[in-house]
Coordinates of C-alpha atoms and ligand atoms in Angstrom, one line a residue:
X1 CA 72.8 153.8 168.7
X2 CA 72.5 155.7 166.0
X3 CA 74.7 156.5 163.6
X4 CA 74.6 160.5 163.1
X5 CA 75.6 160.3 159.4
X6 CA 75.3 163.9 158.8
X7 CA 78.7 164.9 160.2
X8 CA 81.7 165.4 158.0
X9 CA 85.2 165.9 158.1
X10 CA 84.8 169.8 159.3
X11 CA 83.3 168.0 162.6
X12 CA 85.0 164.9 162.9
X13 CA 88.7 163.9 163.2
X14 CA 89.2 161.4 159.5
X15 CA 89.5 158.3 161.5
X16 CA 86.2 158.4 163.2
X17 CA 84.4 160.1 159.9
X18 CA 85.4 157.5 157.6
X19 CA 84.0 154.4 160.3
X20 CA 80.2 155.3 159.9
X21 CA 80.3 158.2 156.6
X22 CA 77.6 157.1 154.4
X23 CA 76.1 154.3 156.2
X24 CA 72.2 155.8 156.8
X25 CA 70.1 153.3 158.4
X26 CA 67.3 153.8 156.0
X27 CA 70.6 152.0 153.1
X28 CA 71.9 149.6 155.1
X29 CA 69.1 148.3 157.0
X30 CA 69.7 146.4 160.0
X31 CA 73.5 145.2 158.7
X32 CA 76.7 147.2 158.6
X33 CA 77.1 148.1 155.1
X34 CA 74.5 148.9 152.7
X35 CA 73.6 145.6 150.5
X36 CA 74.5 145.5 147.5
X37 CA 71.2 146.6 145.3
X38 CA 71.8 145.1 141.6
X39 CA 69.2 146.5 139.7
X40 CA 67.8 147.9 136.7
X41 CA 64.1 148.3 137.4
X42 CA 62.3 149.6 140.1
X43 CA 58.9 147.8 140.5
X44 CA 56.0 149.7 141.3
X45 CA 52.8 149.4 143.7
X46 CA 50.9 151.0 140.9
X47 CA 50.5 153.3 137.6
X48 CA 50.4 156.3 140.0
X49 CA 53.3 155.5 141.8
X50 CA 55.2 155.0 138.3
X51 CA 54.0 158.2 136.8
X52 CA 55.1 159.9 140.3
X53 CA 58.7 158.0 140.2
X54 CA 60.5 160.3 137.7
X55 CA 58.9 163.5 139.0
X56 CA 61.5 163.4 141.7
X57 CA 65.3 163.0 140.7
X58 CA 67.1 163.0 143.7
X59 CA 69.7 160.5 145.4
X60 CA 67.5 158.1 147.7
X61 CA 64.7 157.9 145.2
X62 CA 64.9 154.8 143.6
X63 CA 63.6 155.0 140.0
X64 CA 65.4 153.4 137.5
X65 CA 68.6 151.7 138.0
X66 CA 70.5 154.6 135.9
X67 CA 69.8 156.6 138.8
X68 CA 71.6 154.5 141.1
X69 CA 70.6 152.3 144.3
X70 CA 71.5 152.5 147.7
X71 CA 74.9 151.1 147.4
X72 CA 75.9 153.7 145.1
X73 CA 74.1 156.4 147.1
X74 CA 76.4 155.4 150.5
X75 CA 79.5 155.9 148.8
X76 CA 78.7 158.8 146.8
X77 CA 77.4 159.7 150.5
X78 CA 80.4 158.6 152.2
X79 CA 82.9 160.7 149.6
X80 CA 80.8 163.8 150.1
X81 CA 81.2 163.9 154.0
X82 CA 85.3 163.5 153.5
X83 CA 85.3 166.4 151.2
X84 CA 85.0 169.6 152.9
X85 CA 82.5 172.0 151.4
X86 CA 81.2 169.6 149.3
X87 CA 77.7 169.4 148.7
X88 CA 77.3 166.0 146.5
X89 CA 79.7 163.5 144.9
X90 CA 78.9 162.1 141.2
X91 CA 80.2 158.7 140.7
X92 CA 82.2 157.2 137.3
X93 CA 83.0 154.0 136.0
X94 CA 86.6 155.0 136.2
X95 CA 89.1 157.8 136.7
X96 CA 89.1 159.2 133.2
X97 CA 85.4 158.8 132.7
X98 CA 85.1 161.1 135.6
X99 CA 87.6 163.7 133.8
X100 CA 85.4 163.4 130.9
X101 CA 82.4 163.9 133.1
X102 CA 83.7 166.9 134.4
X103 CA 85.0 168.2 131.2
X104 CA 81.6 167.7 129.1
X105 CA 79.9 169.3 132.3
X106 CA 82.0 172.6 132.3
X107 CA 83.3 173.3 128.5
X108 CA 81.4 174.0 125.1
X109 CA 82.2 174.4 121.6
X110 CA 84.7 177.5 121.1
X111 CA 85.9 177.4 125.0
X112 CA 89.7 176.8 126.1
X113 CA 91.0 174.7 128.6
X114 CA 94.3 175.0 130.6
X115 CA 96.1 171.6 131.8
X116 CA 98.7 171.5 134.0
X117 CA 101.6 170.3 131.6
X118 CA 102.4 167.5 134.1
X119 CA 99.3 166.0 133.9
X120 CA 98.0 162.4 134.1
X121 CA 98.6 161.8 129.8
X122 CA 95.3 160.1 129.4
X123 CA 94.2 163.7 130.7
X124 CA 96.4 165.2 128.2
X125 CA 95.5 162.8 125.3
X126 CA 91.6 163.8 125.9
X127 CA 92.7 167.2 125.8
X128 CA 94.0 166.8 122.3
X129 CA 92.0 164.2 121.0
X130 CA 88.1 164.0 122.2
X131 CA 87.9 167.9 123.1
X132 CA 89.5 169.3 119.7
X133 CA 86.8 167.2 118.3
X134 CA 84.3 168.7 119.8
X135 CA 85.4 172.3 119.0
X136 CA 87.0 172.9 122.5
X137 CA 90.9 174.5 122.6
X138 CA 93.2 173.0 125.5
X139 CA 96.3 174.3 126.7
X140 CA 99.4 173.2 128.5
X141 CA 101.5 175.6 131.1
X142 CA 103.9 175.1 133.8
X143 CA 102.3 175.1 136.8
X144 CA 105.9 176.0 138.6
X145 CA 105.5 179.5 137.0
X146 CA 102.7 181.5 137.3
X147 CA 103.6 183.9 134.5
X148 CA 103.1 180.9 132.0
X149 CA 99.8 180.2 133.7
X150 CA 98.6 183.5 133.9
X151 CA 99.8 184.0 130.1
X152 CA 97.8 180.9 128.9
X153 CA 94.6 182.6 129.8
X154 CA 92.3 184.6 127.1
X155 CA 88.9 185.5 127.0
X156 CA 87.4 182.4 126.0
X157 CA 89.2 180.2 129.1
X158 CA 86.4 178.3 130.9
X159 CA 88.1 176.1 132.9
X160 CA 91.5 174.8 134.7
X161 CA 92.5 171.3 135.3
X162 CA 95.2 170.8 138.0
X163 CA 97.3 167.9 139.4
X164 CA 99.3 168.1 142.6
X165 CA 101.7 166.6 142.6
X166 CA 102.3 166.3 138.9
X167 CA 101.8 162.2 137.6
X168 CA 105.5 160.9 137.0
X169 CA 107.5 163.3 137.8
X170 CA 105.9 164.8 141.1
X171 CA 106.1 168.1 141.1
X172 CA 104.0 169.9 143.4
X173 CA 102.4 173.5 142.5
X174 CA 101.0 175.9 144.5
X175 CA 97.4 175.0 144.1
X176 CA 95.6 177.9 146.0
X177 CA 97.3 180.4 144.0
X178 CA 96.3 178.5 140.8
X179 CA 92.5 178.4 141.9
X180 CA 92.5 182.2 142.9
X181 CA 93.9 183.4 139.5
X182 CA 91.3 181.0 137.8
X183 CA 88.6 182.2 140.3
X184 CA 89.6 185.9 139.0
X185 CA 89.7 185.2 135.7
X186 CA 86.1 183.9 135.6
X187 CA 87.2 179.9 134.7
X188 CA 86.2 177.1 136.6
X189 CA 89.2 175.4 138.8
X190 CA 89.2 171.5 138.4
X191 CA 91.9 169.4 141.0
X192 CA 92.7 165.8 139.9
X193 CA 93.1 164.6 143.4
X194 CA 93.7 161.2 143.5
X195 CA 97.4 161.3 145.0
X196 CA 96.2 162.9 148.6
X197 CA 92.7 162.6 148.8
X198 CA 90.5 164.8 150.7
X199 CA 92.5 163.4 153.6
X200 CA 95.8 164.7 152.5
X201 CA 94.5 167.7 150.5
X202 CA 91.2 169.6 150.7
X203 CA 90.8 171.0 147.6
X204 CA 87.3 173.1 147.9
X205 CA 88.5 175.3 150.8
X206 CA 91.5 176.0 148.9
X207 CA 89.6 177.7 146.3
X208 CA 88.9 174.7 144.2
X209 CA 85.5 174.5 142.4
X210 CA 85.7 170.8 141.6
X211 CA 87.9 168.0 143.2
X212 CA 88.0 164.4 141.1
X213 CA 89.5 161.5 142.0
X214 CA 90.4 158.1 140.8
X215 CA 88.7 155.9 143.7
X216 CA 90.5 153.0 141.4
X217 CA 93.9 153.6 143.1
X218 CA 93.4 154.8 146.9
X219 CA 90.2 154.2 147.6
X220 CA 90.1 151.0 146.4
X221 CA 92.9 150.3 147.7
X222 CA 92.7 146.4 146.9
X223 CA 93.3 146.6 142.9
X224 CA 90.5 145.3 141.9
X225 CA 88.1 148.0 140.8
X226 CA 87.7 151.0 138.6
X227 CA 85.6 153.8 139.7
X228 CA 86.2 157.7 139.7
X229 CA 84.1 160.5 141.2
X230 CA 83.8 164.0 141.2
X231 CA 83.1 166.4 144.5
X232 CA 81.8 170.5 144.0
X233 CA 79.4 172.9 146.0
X234 CA 75.6 173.0 145.4
X235 CA 75.7 174.4 141.8
X236 CA 78.2 172.5 139.9
X237 CA 77.2 169.3 141.7
X238 CA 73.8 169.8 140.3
X239 CA 75.6 169.9 136.3
X240 CA 78.0 167.6 137.1
X241 CA 75.2 165.3 138.1
X242 CA 72.6 166.3 135.3
X243 CA 75.5 166.3 132.8
X244 CA 76.7 162.2 134.1
X245 CA 73.0 161.1 133.9
X246 CA 72.4 162.3 130.3
X247 CA 75.9 160.9 129.4
X248 CA 74.5 157.5 131.5
X249 CA 77.0 157.2 133.6
X250 CA 76.5 154.6 136.6
X251 CA 78.7 152.3 138.3
X252 CA 78.2 149.2 139.4
X253 CA 76.6 148.2 142.7
X254 CA 79.3 145.5 143.3
X255 CA 82.5 148.1 142.7
X256 CA 80.3 150.9 144.7
X257 CA 80.3 147.9 147.8
X258 CA 84.1 147.2 147.5
X259 CA 84.9 150.9 147.4
X260 CA 82.9 151.7 150.4
X261 CA 84.9 148.6 151.9
X262 CA 88.3 150.0 150.9
X263 CA 87.2 153.8 152.1
X264 CA 86.9 152.4 155.7
X265 CA 90.7 151.7 155.7
X266 CA 91.9 154.6 153.5
X267 CA 93.5 156.5 156.4
X268 CA 95.6 153.5 158.0
X269 CA 96.5 152.4 154.6
X270 CA 97.6 156.0 153.3
X271 CA 99.7 156.6 156.9
X272 CA 101.2 153.7 156.5
X273 CA 102.4 153.7 152.5
X274 CA 103.0 157.3 153.1
X275 CA 105.7 156.1 156.2
X276 CA 107.2 153.4 154.3
X277 CA 107.4 155.6 151.4
X278 CA 109.6 158.2 152.8
X279 CA 111.6 155.9 154.5
X280 CA 112.6 154.6 151.2
X281 CA 112.9 157.6 149.5
X282 CA 115.3 159.1 152.4
X283 CA 117.4 155.7 152.1
X284 CA 117.5 156.0 148.3
X285 CA 118.7 159.7 148.9
X286 CA 121.3 158.6 150.5
X287 CA 122.7 156.1 147.8
X288 CA 125.3 156.7 144.8
X289 CA 123.3 155.1 142.3
X290 CA 120.4 157.6 142.4
X291 CA 120.6 161.3 141.0
X292 CA 117.1 162.6 142.0
X293 CA 114.4 161.8 144.7
X294 CA 111.2 162.7 143.4
X295 CA 109.1 162.6 146.7
X296 CA 107.3 165.8 147.8
X297 CA 107.6 164.3 151.2
X298 CA 111.0 164.1 151.4
X299 CA 113.0 166.8 153.1
X300 CA 114.8 168.9 150.4
X301 CA 112.9 166.9 147.3
X302 CA 111.2 169.3 145.0
X303 CA 108.2 170.4 146.2
X304 CA 108.5 169.5 149.6
X305 CA 107.7 173.3 150.9
X306 CA 104.6 173.5 149.4
X307 CA 103.7 170.0 150.4
X308 CA 104.5 171.0 153.8
X309 CA 102.7 174.4 153.6
X310 CA 99.4 173.1 151.8
X311 CA 98.8 169.1 152.3
X312 CA 98.3 167.0 155.6
X313 CA 99.5 163.7 154.4
X314 CA 100.9 161.9 151.4
X315 CA 100.9 158.7 150.5
X316 CA 103.3 155.9 148.7
X317 CA 103.7 157.2 145.2
X318 CA 106.6 158.4 144.3
X319 CA 109.5 158.5 141.5
X320 CA 113.2 158.7 141.5
X321 CA 116.0 158.9 138.9
X322 CA 119.2 156.8 138.3
X323 CA 122.3 158.7 138.3
X324 CA 123.6 157.7 134.4
X325 CA 122.9 154.4 133.1
X326 CA 120.6 153.8 130.5
X327 CA 117.4 152.2 129.8
X328 CA 118.3 148.7 129.8
X329 CA 119.9 149.4 133.0
X330 CA 116.8 150.7 134.4
X331 CA 114.9 147.5 133.5
X332 CA 117.5 145.3 134.6
X333 CA 116.6 146.7 137.8
X334 CA 112.8 146.6 137.9
X335 CA 112.9 143.2 136.4
X336 CA 115.2 142.2 139.4
X337 CA 112.6 143.5 142.1
X338 CA 110.7 141.0 143.7
X339 CA 108.5 142.2 146.1
X340 CA 107.1 145.1 143.5
X341 CA 105.0 144.1 140.8
X342 CA 105.3 145.6 137.3
X343 CA 102.2 146.9 136.4
X344 CA 100.2 150.5 135.9
X345 CA 97.8 151.8 138.6
X346 CA 98.7 152.3 142.2
X347 CA 97.4 152.7 145.5
X348 CA 96.7 149.3 146.4
X349 CA 98.2 147.3 149.2
X350 CA 100.5 145.4 146.5
X351 CA 104.0 147.4 145.8
X352 CA 104.4 148.2 142.1
X353 CA 107.2 149.6 139.9
X354 CA 107.3 151.1 136.6
X355 CA 110.1 152.7 134.5
X356 CA 109.3 156.0 133.6
X357 CA 110.4 158.4 130.5
X358 CA 107.8 161.8 131.2
X359 CA 109.4 163.9 128.6
X360 CA 107.0 162.3 125.7
X361 CA 104.2 163.8 127.8
X362 CA 105.5 167.1 128.1
X363 CA 105.5 170.2 126.1
X364 CA 106.2 172.9 128.8
X365 CA 108.0 171.3 131.7
X366 CA 111.6 169.6 131.5
X367 CA 112.6 166.2 132.8
X368 CA 113.6 165.6 135.1
X369 CA 112.7 168.3 137.2
X370 CA 115.8 169.4 138.8
X371 CA 118.7 170.6 136.4
X372 CA 120.7 167.4 135.9
X373 CA 124.5 167.8 134.5
X374 CA 125.0 164.5 133.4
X375 CA 121.8 163.8 131.3
X376 CA 120.3 161.4 134.2
X377 CA 116.8 161.0 132.8
X378 CA 116.0 157.0 133.3
X379 CA 113.3 156.9 136.4
X380 CA 111.5 154.6 138.0
X381 CA 108.0 155.2 139.8
X382 CA 106.8 153.3 142.7
X383 CA 103.5 152.5 144.5
X384 CA 104.3 151.3 148.0
X385 CA 102.2 149.4 149.3
X386 CA 102.0 147.9 152.8
X387 CA 104.8 145.6 153.3
X388 CA 107.1 146.0 155.6
X389 CA 109.5 148.7 154.3
X390 CA 112.4 147.1 156.0
X391 CA 112.1 144.3 153.3
X392 CA 111.3 146.2 150.6
X393 CA 114.9 148.5 151.2
X394 CA 116.5 145.3 151.3
X395 CA 114.3 144.0 147.6
X396 CA 115.7 147.6 146.2
X397 CA 119.2 147.4 147.6
X398 CA 119.3 143.7 145.9
X399 CA 117.9 145.1 142.4
X400 CA 120.6 147.9 142.4
X401 CA 123.0 145.3 142.3
X402 CA 121.4 144.1 139.0
X403 CA 121.3 147.9 137.8
X404 CA 125.3 148.0 138.2
X405 CA 125.7 145.0 136.3
X406 CA 126.4 142.6 138.7
Ligands
PLP501 C1 94.9 156.5 137.2 C2 94.8 158.1 137.1 C3 93.6 158.7 136.8 C4 92.4 157.6 135.9 O1 92.1 156.9 136.5 P1 91.3 155.2 136.0 O2 90.6 155.2 137.0 O3 92.3 154.5 136.0 O4 90.4 155.8 134.5 C5 93.5 160.0 136.6 N1 94.1 160.7 137.3 C6 95.1 160.3 138.0 C7 96.1 161.3 138.9 C8 95.6 159.0 137.8 O5 96.7 158.4 138.4

């Protein structure tokens, strides 16, 4: 039997593709997974072969460790197969490194970058810090207000960073509309697709130019690695790859092998997490202690209609806002949870909870997303893992007693 590794998400169901993607026999040899190639030096047969080495700069040609080896190429290949419309994928040592790598590819001094106001905070910080230092101006816009978005463009706008749903507050914007406008205005559109992954949202066919992910989250899936990726069509992929090589971005083969292992069960984990998260979100929405449940998969929640129109899946990450109470009560709730760890990151097999206060990271959108008459603002973000939803709900129920001060 020979695996046909040229198959893509357009040709096969995700469950089937995810098993075979990236498993080229020249990289795996006689075993199932590509071995971990820990390598800086490639030994050549002769000086002639040494001279020939640098002349080809393709994946699949081992030349020197900084250009990767079969373990990294197999992961990049698998991610490309899963990203409809992608010609290739570049790997980065973290999600933030992927964002920096993309910005440093598509922007130059004097350019203007637009970022959705609800983007991941380090993305915002990069716009205000690193990019400012390099003479690039960043403007934030409310992605739910198309007028606000169009007004943010100027002649120097070269790129737009879109995140959907937004970090912490989980608003869903009209990604195809934002991407279309960016293209009309001659700007490169970049989607941070960490939440949905290509299994839940196919960015490139919806008009996005570059799709990036923090592989640290769902693809790794086991809270034991940091990696990022960016996938694009031929022209932008070639530019991303060249810039990543100039910047010296290389990922460890051990992490690439772990990410490949995580990838093989991504669809199962996402489906299970999403199912449990929806069950928990529904339960929370019926509780008197809760003012707003910010879960795009929940009917009636902010962003649900666009999620339903555009997405083919979800995941276990969502937030909620308490009705009244104070920060101390919210923190008591989190401290009382026994099945949710307290920690950053998300998308692992284990459930996590963190307190959230997004208004410090917003300049154009209000928190909480739905209008609140009573000043409700103390939020929690849950990353629902693979535990039983029944047990997780029971844990949340007992922690709500701590919130009430009982
Ligand atoms: C975590 C995260 C990142 C950054 O990924 P790291 O691997 O932690 O650097 C980027 N975007 C989103 C939406 C994230 O949640």
